[in-house]
Amino acid sequence: MSQKKAMLIDLTLCVGCNACQSACKEENRLPPGEEKYLSLTAYTALDKYNDLYVRRMCQHCDVPTCVSVCPVGALSKTEAGPVAYDAEKCIGCRYCLQACPFHVPKYEWSSTKPRIQKCKFCASRLAKGLQPACAEACPTGATQFGDREELLVEAARRINAEPAKFVHRIYGKDDVGGTSMFYLSPVPFEQLGFDSRMGKTPMPMLTMSALSKVPNVLSVGGVLLGGVWWITNRRAKVQAFEASQKKDPTRPPEDKP
Amino acid sequence: MKIPGLPRITGWHPIATTLILAGAMAAFARFNYGLGATTNLSDEFPWGLWIGFDFLGIGLAASGFTIVAAVNLFHAKEYEPIVRPAILTAFIGYLLVVLVLIIDLGRPDHFWHPLVMWNPHSVMCEISWCLMLYTTVLSLEFAPIVLEKLNIVSPIKWIHAISLPLMIFGVLLSTLHQSSFGSLYLIVPNRLHALWYTPLLPVLFFISCIASGISMVILESLIFARGGRDLLPTPLRANLAKIIAVALAVYVVVRVQDLLTRGALRELTALTYYSLAFYAELLIGFVIPFAMLLMERVRTSRRGLYAATLLVVVGFAFNRMNTAITGLEHYPAQTYFPSLIEVFITLGITAVGFSAFSLIVKHLPIFEPMVAGPRPRKEVVTGRPEPIFISREGGDLESR
Ligand code: SF4
Ligand code: SF4
Ligand code: SF4
């Protein structure tokens, strides 16, 4: 399982049957139902735009914002692709909720020992060599599971085969540095609630430029402040000495600081 | 009851007691029923009033590191009398912020995790470390005042020996986390409104904390003066006011220039929810006090300075609250207003801070030495150990 896994979601094939959501809820022991937005009880949700259905879920980003902001490393990107969460570490600062560009993590606000909830990319199933419950349940192949590179090739092939059917873009290929969920769409993604202004640079890079200056501030700043102190301190001593000289001219000059 | 050095506030005791009791009850509710039932926080708005309070507390407590740096690193010894009150303010400020942060955490019982589980990519992790280390530094800077009172000499010498590196470390830590509070938002370019989001957030946060920190020093000294203890003579206060004016000017130039280069100025042409908040912040906190402080008449008058520095502090509060709340709201669809419990906890903790301050001022030698202004330079040999930051000679920091 060294290959990174991914899913290809072809919106032209989705019939809105909700099988993915039902399978997900069953797999994760969540109350059954049909939800439009992600919630504590919907790790995947089925949004509707005119006659198009759009699955939402954690994108399992390649350079995940949530992983980079978590102060205690409760979130981590695993080798196989899933972004995993460890509630034992989580302190509940909710920076991940604030920072995730896809608004994915949801918080157990009503609990006194709250946790984050989000799609797990069925990590435990993947470990057993199974595919995610949602992909397995999908009757039309709109959600397809596979190796990341192979799915990218497949997505490009579909666009090339029927260029009139799709907008020429694989959403997730390199948005915010690439994700594990690729979307193909017949209409521009902006019309389907996708944020397409986020660019290709992973969000964590925005913070790195500031954080990478920390060692410099410490070392250069330390030397600078030490220097300032030395200079001003010496000036004060010289002044004090000169003052004492005036008062007591008999003091031997070799005392000079 | 009258505490020397602090002006009397009529009815302060019943007010403080009520606030603290209400805060304690609110905190009890928060821990018993969880964040969802007691706050207006939500998945869409995971950070609210408490984060704003933290920004504010830390920014105002910047008085500590600015004055320590000025007096002990830049040898502006004439400001010595205000060092201890400034350290005390900072110390209390930081303790309160840490307390609010812990209440804010979903898992307060895990608050110590950042100390053992690191993530060097997380600004939040860096801030936790800075907060913890700087609060330690402050407690070491504060300890001699307590030890002096208790007449325990030996640890004072020990702290004295490391005071220089300690101070430098404290100033560096402050520089880091004051700016890092701004860096927290670098990662949400798609959420924070263009009037507040800029890659320069850390720089702007740092510059503004200098203005607000020094304003707090002036405000404090004016309040003490009203209580009959004038720690800083007028010319010294006027000099501090000049530094504030410079910081404000730099801030406004950088801020407007940044809006210009990012093309965000057009957000200001129409009067919207956001542009109004922006104008309020920039005019109240920066432009108006800057114009006031340009005038010699204001800098040398107590009332003028009081008004100007109060404006700086209020505008600073606006700025931090706008960054933490207004800029993240989607007006009018999705807004945030704190719940009563959030407000009560915040007020209660603030009241604890004020009460602690007046208690400590009453019992510990915060206002020593009593003489205002530069004290005569003479070799003083007293039975009392030399307090750490009240160095009587320029050179005594290294001689121990
Ligand atoms: S979509 Fe959000 S929660 Fe999922 S991996 Fe990316 S940043 Fe993390
Ligand atoms: S809420 Fe938990 S998982 Fe999210 S960033 Fe904070 S500590 Fe990490
Ligand atoms: S990958 Fe698993 S957890 Fe995620 S949406 Fe599919 S079934 Fe649910």
Tab-separated table of N, CA, C and O in Angstrom, chain B residues 37-131:
chain	number	residue	atom	x	y	z
B	37	ALA	N	-23.760	24.705	24.662
B	37	ALA	CA	-24.927	25.201	25.372
B	37	ALA	C	-24.689	26.579	25.958
B	37	ALA	O	-25.627	27.317	26.227
B	38	THR	N	-23.435	26.946	26.173
B	38	THR	CA	-23.178	28.164	26.930
B	38	THR	C	-22.589	29.292	26.091
B	38	THR	O	-22.520	30.426	26.556
B	39	THR	N	-22.115	29.006	24.890
B	39	THR	CA	-21.520	30.068	24.083
B	39	THR	C	-22.250	30.166	22.745
B	39	THR	O	-23.035	29.295	22.393
B	40	ASN	N	-21.955	31.242	22.012
B	40	ASN	CA	-22.505	31.367	20.666
B	40	ASN	C	-21.508	30.909	19.618
B	40	ASN	O	-21.622	31.255	18.449
B	41	LEU	N	-20.524	30.145	20.048
B	41	LEU	CA	-19.551	29.622	19.092
B	41	LEU	C	-20.190	28.500	18.284
B	41	LEU	O	-21.113	27.835	18.749
B	42	SER	N	-19.691	28.298	17.072
B	42	SER	CA	-20.275	27.282	16.207
B	42	SER	C	-19.220	26.827	15.206
B	42	SER	O	-18.124	27.382	15.158
B	43	ASP	N	-19.569	25.832	14.405
B	43	ASP	CA	-18.634	25.370	13.385
B	43	ASP	C	-18.246	26.513	12.449
B	43	ASP	O	-17.120	26.584	11.976
B	44	GLU	N	-19.201	27.411	12.174
B	44	GLU	CA	-18.919	28.517	11.274
B	44	GLU	C	-18.112	29.592	11.987
B	44	GLU	O	-17.408	30.370	11.369
B	45	PHE	N	-18.268	29.658	13.285
B	45	PHE	CA	-17.590	30.688	14.051
B	45	PHE	C	-16.906	30.089	15.274
B	45	PHE	O	-17.335	30.289	16.403
B	46	PRO	N	-15.830	29.329	15.033
B	46	PRO	CA	-15.236	28.573	16.137
B	46	PRO	C	-14.473	29.429	17.152
B	46	PRO	O	-14.225	28.961	18.258
B	47	TRP	N	-14.100	30.646	16.770
B	47	TRP	CA	-13.405	31.527	17.720
B	47	TRP	C	-14.214	32.788	17.902
B	47	TRP	O	-14.696	33.361	16.930
B	48	GLY	N	-14.319	33.247	19.155
B	48	GLY	CA	-15.147	34.433	19.382
B	48	GLY	C	-14.554	35.407	20.359
B	48	GLY	O	-13.373	35.743	20.305
B	49	LEU	N	-15.377	35.840	21.292
B	49	LEU	CA	-15.003	36.890	22.235
B	49	LEU	C	-13.716	36.567	22.991
B	49	LEU	O	-12.873	37.422	23.211
B	50	TRP	N	-13.567	35.299	23.387
B	50	TRP	CA	-12.413	34.962	24.226
B	50	TRP	C	-11.098	35.124	23.486
B	50	TRP	O	-10.117	35.586	24.060
B	51	ILE	N	-11.084	34.759	22.223
B	51	ILE	CA	-9.853	34.956	21.455
B	51	ILE	C	-9.576	36.452	21.336
B	51	ILE	O	-8.440	36.911	21.482
B	52	GLY	N	-10.663	37.242	21.126
B	52	GLY	CA	-10.499	38.689	21.088
B	52	GLY	C	-9.911	39.206	22.397
B	52	GLY	O	-9.003	40.027	22.410
B	53	PHE	N	-10.421	38.679	23.517
B	53	PHE	CA	-9.907	39.074	24.832
B	53	PHE	C	-8.416	38.739	24.944
B	53	PHE	O	-7.628	39.535	25.457
B	54	ASP	N	-8.033	37.579	24.461
B	54	ASP	CA	-6.622	37.191	24.527
B	54	ASP	C	-5.750	38.176	23.754
B	54	ASP	O	-4.704	38.611	24.243
B	55	PHE	N	-6.198	38.519	22.547
B	55	PHE	CA	-5.435	39.478	21.740
B	55	PHE	C	-5.256	40.774	22.499
B	55	PHE	O	-4.180	41.354	22.550
B	56	LEU	N	-6.370	41.200	23.083
B	56	LEU	CA	-6.400	42.469	23.774
B	56	LEU	C	-5.479	42.444	24.988
B	56	LEU	O	-4.633	43.315	25.170
B	57	GLY	N	-5.652	41.413	25.809
B	57	GLY	CA	-4.861	41.303	27.034
B	57	GLY	C	-3.376	41.289	26.725
B	57	GLY	O	-2.592	42.007	27.345
B	58	ILE	N	-2.998	40.479	25.741
B	58	ILE	CA	-1.585	40.372	25.404
B	58	ILE	C	-1.061	41.688	24.853
B	58	ILE	O	0.032	42.136	25.199
B	59	GLY	N	-1.877	42.330	24.011
B	59	GLY	CA	-1.433	43.590	23.425
B	59	GLY	C	-1.237	44.669	24.471
B	59	GLY	O	-0.268	45.420	24.433
B	60	LEU	N	-2.162	44.716	25.439
B	60	LEU	CA	-2.036	45.760	26.456
B	60	LEU	C	-0.904	45.433	27.427
B	60	LEU	O	-0.235	46.324	27.933
B	61	ALA	N	-0.699	44.143	27.655
B	61	ALA	CA	0.388	43.746	28.554
B	61	ALA	C	1.750	43.931	27.889
B	61	ALA	O	2.778	43.668	28.494
B	62	ALA	N	1.749	44.407	26.647
B	62	ALA	CA	3.019	44.713	25.987
B	62	ALA	C	3.746	45.821	26.728
B	62	ALA	O	4.928	46.057	26.492
B	63	SER	N	3.021	46.516	27.639
B	63	SER	CA	3.681	47.526	28.453
B	63	SER	C	4.886	46.929	29.163
B	63	SER	O	5.909	47.586	29.317
B	64	GLY	N	4.753	45.655	29.578
B	64	GLY	CA	5.839	45.012	30.318
B	64	GLY	C	7.134	44.975	29.532
B	64	GLY	O	8.152	45.497	29.968
B	65	PHE	N	7.079	44.396	28.335
B	65	PHE	CA	8.354	44.206	27.646
B	65	PHE	C	8.895	45.509	27.072
B	65	PHE	O	10.107	45.705	27.014
B	66	THR	N	7.999	46.440	26.680
B	66	THR	CA	8.528	47.683	26.115
B	66	THR	C	9.283	48.474	27.175
B	66	THR	O	10.362	48.988	26.911
B	67	ILE	N	8.721	48.549	28.396
B	67	ILE	CA	9.377	49.356	29.426
B	67	ILE	C	10.639	48.664	29.948
B	67	ILE	O	11.671	49.293	30.161
B	68	VAL	N	10.563	47.341	30.107
B	68	VAL	CA	11.761	46.626	30.545
B	68	VAL	C	12.878	46.832	29.531
B	68	VAL	O	14.036	47.101	29.890
B	69	ALA	N	12.555	46.758	28.251
B	69	ALA	CA	13.574	46.963	27.229
B	69	ALA	C	14.113	48.384	27.293
B	69	ALA	O	15.322	48.604	27.255
B	70	ALA	N	13.223	49.355	27.416
B	70	ALA	CA	13.665	50.749	27.421
B	70	ALA	C	14.585	51.022	28.604
B	70	ALA	O	15.664	51.583	28.449
B	71	VAL	N	14.181	50.557	29.779
B	71	VAL	CA	14.937	50.918	30.975
B	71	VAL	C	16.219	50.101	31.100
B	71	VAL	O	17.295	50.636	31.348
B	72	ASN	N	16.122	48.817	30.903
B	72	ASN	CA	17.272	47.989	31.227
B	72	ASN	C	18.152	47.655	30.037
B	72	ASN	O	19.316	47.327	30.207
B	73	LEU	N	17.622	47.689	28.831
B	73	LEU	CA	18.480	47.428	27.683
B	73	LEU	C	18.931	48.732	27.032
B	73	LEU	O	20.051	48.865	26.598
B	74	PHE	N	18.029	49.718	26.968
B	74	PHE	CA	18.396	50.990	26.352
B	74	PHE	C	18.778	52.040	27.397
B	74	PHE	O	19.001	53.195	27.076
B	75	HIS	N	18.813	51.633	28.645
B	75	HIS	CA	19.271	52.491	29.735
B	75	HIS	C	18.529	53.801	29.874
B	75	HIS	O	19.136	54.832	30.170
B	76	ALA	N	17.242	53.779	29.612
B	76	ALA	CA	16.460	54.981	29.889
B	76	ALA	C	16.066	54.918	31.358
B	76	ALA	O	14.918	54.726	31.719
B	77	LYS	N	17.081	55.079	32.231
B	77	LYS	CA	16.904	54.796	33.650
B	77	LYS	C	15.876	55.686	34.316
B	77	LYS	O	15.360	55.373	35.387
B	78	GLU	N	15.611	56.832	33.683
B	78	GLU	CA	14.681	57.751	34.338
B	78	GLU	C	13.276	57.163	34.400
B	78	GLU	O	12.429	57.625	35.145
B	79	TYR	N	13.037	56.090	33.621
B	79	TYR	CA	11.698	55.480	33.653
B	79	TYR	C	11.585	54.361	34.684
B	79	TYR	O	10.577	53.692	34.768
B	80	GLU	N	12.655	54.148	35.432
B	80	GLU	CA	12.654	53.078	36.436
B	80	GLU	C	11.406	52.984	37.302
B	80	GLU	O	10.897	51.892	37.527
B	81	PRO	N	10.904	54.113	37.792
B	81	PRO	CA	9.782	54.012	38.738
B	81	PRO	C	8.578	53.290	38.161
B	81	PRO	O	7.764	52.742	38.911
B	82	ILE	N	8.453	53.258	36.841
B	82	ILE	CA	7.256	52.665	36.268
B	82	ILE	C	7.489	51.192	35.915
B	82	ILE	O	6.572	50.477	35.535
B	83	VAL	N	8.752	50.715	36.089
B	83	VAL	CA	9.061	49.345	35.672
B	83	VAL	C	8.237	48.329	36.455
B	83	VAL	O	7.598	47.448	35.881
B	84	ARG	N	8.229	48.478	37.772
B	84	ARG	CA	7.519	47.472	38.570
B	84	ARG	C	6.019	47.451	38.294
B	84	ARG	O	5.455	46.379	38.085
B	85	PRO	N	5.362	48.615	38.277
B	85	PRO	CA	3.942	48.565	37.906
B	85	PRO	C	3.731	47.931	36.529
B	85	PRO	O	2.768	47.185	36.324
B	86	ALA	N	4.629	48.220	35.585
B	86	ALA	CA	4.460	47.667	34.235
B	86	ALA	C	4.620	46.152	34.250
B	86	ALA	O	3.865	45.426	33.590
B	87	ILE	N	5.621	45.671	34.996
B	87	ILE	CA	5.808	44.216	35.074
B	87	ILE	C	4.600	43.565	35.735
B	87	ILE	O	4.111	42.524	35.287
B	88	LEU	N	4.111	44.216	36.786
B	88	LEU	CA	2.938	43.662	37.467
B	88	LEU	C	1.743	43.588	36.509
B	88	LEU	O	1.054	42.562	36.422
B	89	THR	N	1.519	44.674	35.748
B	89	THR	CA	0.411	44.672	34.789
B	89	THR	C	0.576	43.527	33.798
B	89	THR	O	-0.371	42.779	33.524
B	90	ALA	N	1.776	43.401	33.258
B	90	ALA	CA	2.012	42.368	32.261
B	90	ALA	C	1.793	40.984	32.868
B	90	ALA	O	1.145	40.121	32.262
B	91	PHE	N	2.317	40.787	34.068
B	91	PHE	CA	2.212	39.483	34.719
B	91	PHE	C	0.746	39.101	34.907
B	91	PHE	O	0.306	38.013	34.520
B	92	ILE	N	-0.028	40.037	35.468
B	92	ILE	CA	-1.451	39.756	35.666
B	92	ILE	C	-2.129	39.537	34.320
B	92	ILE	O	-2.895	38.582	34.132
B	93	GLY	N	-1.799	40.402	33.346
B	93	GLY	CA	-2.391	40.274	32.015
B	93	GLY	C	-2.160	38.894	31.418
B	93	GLY	O	-3.090	38.243	30.941
B	94	TYR	N	-0.938	38.431	31.499
B	94	TYR	CA	-0.628	37.127	30.897
B	94	TYR	C	-1.318	35.993	31.637
B	94	TYR	O	-1.818	35.063	31.027
B	95	LEU	N	-1.336	36.071	32.974
B	95	LEU	CA	-2.004	35.000	33.722
B	95	LEU	C	-3.482	34.930	33.337
B	95	LEU	O	-4.039	33.845	33.152
B	96	LEU	N	-4.112	36.109	33.190
B	96	LEU	CA	-5.531	36.118	32.826
B	96	LEU	C	-5.732	35.523	31.441
B	96	LEU	O	-6.670	34.747	31.209
B	97	VAL	N	-4.844	35.895	30.502
B	97	VAL	CA	-4.987	35.381	29.145
B	97	VAL	C	-4.847	33.861	29.137
B	97	VAL	O	-5.633	33.157	28.493
B	98	VAL	N	-3.874	33.357	29.885
B	98	VAL	CA	-3.702	31.909	29.930
B	98	VAL	C	-4.964	31.253	30.499
B	98	VAL	O	-5.458	30.243	29.990
B	99	LEU	N	-5.530	31.897	31.529
B	99	LEU	CA	-6.754	31.375	32.132
B	99	LEU	C	-7.896	31.337	31.105
B	99	LEU	O	-8.599	30.325	30.954
B	100	VAL	N	-8.063	32.443	30.371
B	100	VAL	CA	-9.136	32.491	29.364
B	100	VAL	C	-8.896	31.452	28.272
B	100	VAL	O	-9.819	30.770	27.825
B	101	LEU	N	-7.636	31.310	27.867
B	101	LEU	CA	-7.317	30.322	26.836
B	101	LEU	C	-7.736	28.932	27.286
B	101	LEU	O	-8.297	28.156	26.515
B	102	ILE	N	-7.463	28.628	28.550
B	102	ILE	CA	-7.788	27.287	29.050
B	102	ILE	C	-9.295	27.097	29.110
B	102	ILE	O	-9.814	26.039	28.735
B	103	ILE	N	-10.026	28.141	29.527
B	103	ILE	CA	-11.486	28.045	29.548
B	103	ILE	C	-12.021	27.857	28.128
B	103	ILE	O	-12.990	27.145	27.891
B	104	ASP	N	-11.362	28.491	27.175
B	104	ASP	CA	-11.793	28.461	25.778
B	104	ASP	C	-11.563	27.082	25.148
B	104	ASP	O	-12.303	26.674	24.248
B	105	LEU	N	-10.554	26.371	25.610
B	105	LEU	CA	-10.243	25.069	25.005
B	105	LEU	C	-11.417	24.101	25.177
B	105	LEU	O	-12.043	24.058	26.224
B	106	GLY	N	-11.659	23.321	24.136
B	106	GLY	CA	-12.698	22.302	24.242
B	106	GLY	C	-12.328	21.250	25.271
B	106	GLY	O	-13.178	20.667	25.936
B	107	ARG	N	-11.039	20.989	25.394
B	107	ARG	CA	-10.561	20.004	26.368
B	107	ARG	C	-9.577	20.679	27.313
B	107	ARG	O	-8.365	20.482	27.205
B	108	PRO	N	-10.099	21.439	28.285
B	108	PRO	CA	-9.187	22.141	29.204
B	108	PRO	C	-8.245	21.171	29.913
B	108	PRO	O	-7.128	21.538	30.282
B	109	ASP	N	-8.714	19.920	30.092
B	109	ASP	CA	-7.865	18.944	30.773
B	109	ASP	C	-6.647	18.559	29.932
B	109	ASP	O	-5.706	17.953	30.435
B	110	HIS	N	-6.657	18.925	28.662
B	110	HIS	CA	-5.504	18.623	27.802
B	110	HIS	C	-4.620	19.845	27.568
B	110	HIS	O	-3.776	19.825	26.678
B	111	PHE	N	-4.804	20.899	28.396
B	111	PHE	CA	-4.126	22.161	28.086
B	111	PHE	C	-2.607	22.017	28.015
B	111	PHE	O	-1.930	22.777	27.343
B	112	TRP	N	-2.077	21.005	28.695
B	112	TRP	CA	-0.613	20.866	28.755
B	112	TRP	C	-0.061	20.148	27.521
B	112	TRP	O	1.156	20.063	27.338
B	113	HIS	N	-0.922	19.638	26.675
B	113	HIS	CA	-0.438	18.869	25.521
B	113	HIS	C	0.582	19.584	24.630
B	113	HIS	O	1.538	18.958	24.196
B	114	PRO	N	0.388	20.891	24.350
B	114	PRO	CA	1.371	21.539	23.463
B	114	PRO	C	2.796	21.481	24.011
B	114	PRO	O	3.751	21.627	23.260
B	115	LEU	N	2.925	21.279	25.319
B	115	LEU	CA	4.271	21.244	25.887
B	115	LEU	C	4.992	19.944	25.550
B	115	LEU	O	6.220	19.906	25.482
B	116	VAL	N	4.244	18.880	25.358
B	116	VAL	CA	4.898	17.605	25.073
B	116	VAL	C	4.660	17.133	23.646
B	116	VAL	O	5.432	16.334	23.120
B	117	MET	N	3.603	17.606	23.014
B	117	MET	CA	3.335	17.188	21.638
B	117	MET	C	3.550	18.393	20.737
B	117	MET	O	2.770	19.322	20.741
B	118	TRP	N	4.635	18.379	20.004
B	118	TRP	CA	4.960	19.568	19.239
B	118	TRP	C	4.510	19.455	17.796
B	118	TRP	O	4.499	18.376	17.228
B	119	ASN	N	4.181	20.606	17.233
B	119	ASN	CA	4.028	20.682	15.797
B	119	ASN	C	4.648	21.991	15.336
B	119	ASN	O	4.037	23.047	15.423
B	120	PRO	N	5.899	21.924	14.883
B	120	PRO	CA	6.627	23.147	14.533
B	120	PRO	C	5.981	23.935	13.398
B	120	PRO	O	6.338	25.096	13.180
B	121	HIS	N	5.020	23.345	12.689
B	121	HIS	CA	4.368	24.084	11.604
B	121	HIS	C	3.211	24.928	12.104
B	121	HIS	O	2.613	25.672	11.344
B	122	SER	N	2.853	24.758	13.375
B	122	SER	CA	1.654	25.412	13.877
B	122	SER	C	1.983	26.709	14.603
B	122	SER	O	2.766	26.720	15.555
B	123	VAL	N	1.364	27.791	14.145
B	123	VAL	CA	1.533	29.073	14.843
B	123	VAL	C	1.016	28.952	16.271
B	123	VAL	O	1.586	29.485	17.208
B	124	MET	N	-0.087	28.209	16.403
B	124	MET	CA	-0.692	28.034	17.720
B	124	MET	C	0.300	27.374	18.682
B	124	MET	O	0.350	27.702	19.862
B	125	CYS	N	1.076	26.447	18.171
B	125	CYS	CA	2.068	25.761	19.002
B	125	CYS	C	3.139	26.758	19.432
B	125	CYS	O	3.515	26.809	20.605
B	126	GLU	N	3.597	27.571	18.484
B	126	GLU	CA	4.618	28.570	18.815
B	126	GLU	C	4.078	29.529	19.877
B	126	GLU	O	4.768	29.855	20.842
B	127	ILE	N	2.819	29.944	19.699
B	127	ILE	CA	2.241	30.882	20.661
B	127	ILE	C	2.148	30.247	22.050
B	127	ILE	O	2.492	30.872	23.052
B	128	SER	N	1.716	28.979	22.102
B	128	SER	CA	1.617	28.327	23.415
B	128	SER	C	2.969	28.338	24.108
B	128	SER	O	3.062	28.626	25.308
B	129	TRP	N	4.011	28.029	23.336
B	129	TRP	CA	5.339	27.997	23.935
B	129	TRP	C	5.786	29.367	24.396
B	129	TRP	O	6.297	29.537	25.498
B	130	CYS	N	5.582	30.361	23.534
B	130	CYS	CA	5.980	31.721	23.902
B	130	CYS	C	5.232	32.176	25.146
B	130	CYS	O	5.815	32.745	26.057
B	131	LEU	N	3.922	31.903	25.171
B	131	LEU	CA	3.124	32.331	26.317
B	131	LEU	C	3.657	31.705	27.589
B	131	LEU	O	3.840	32.370	28.608
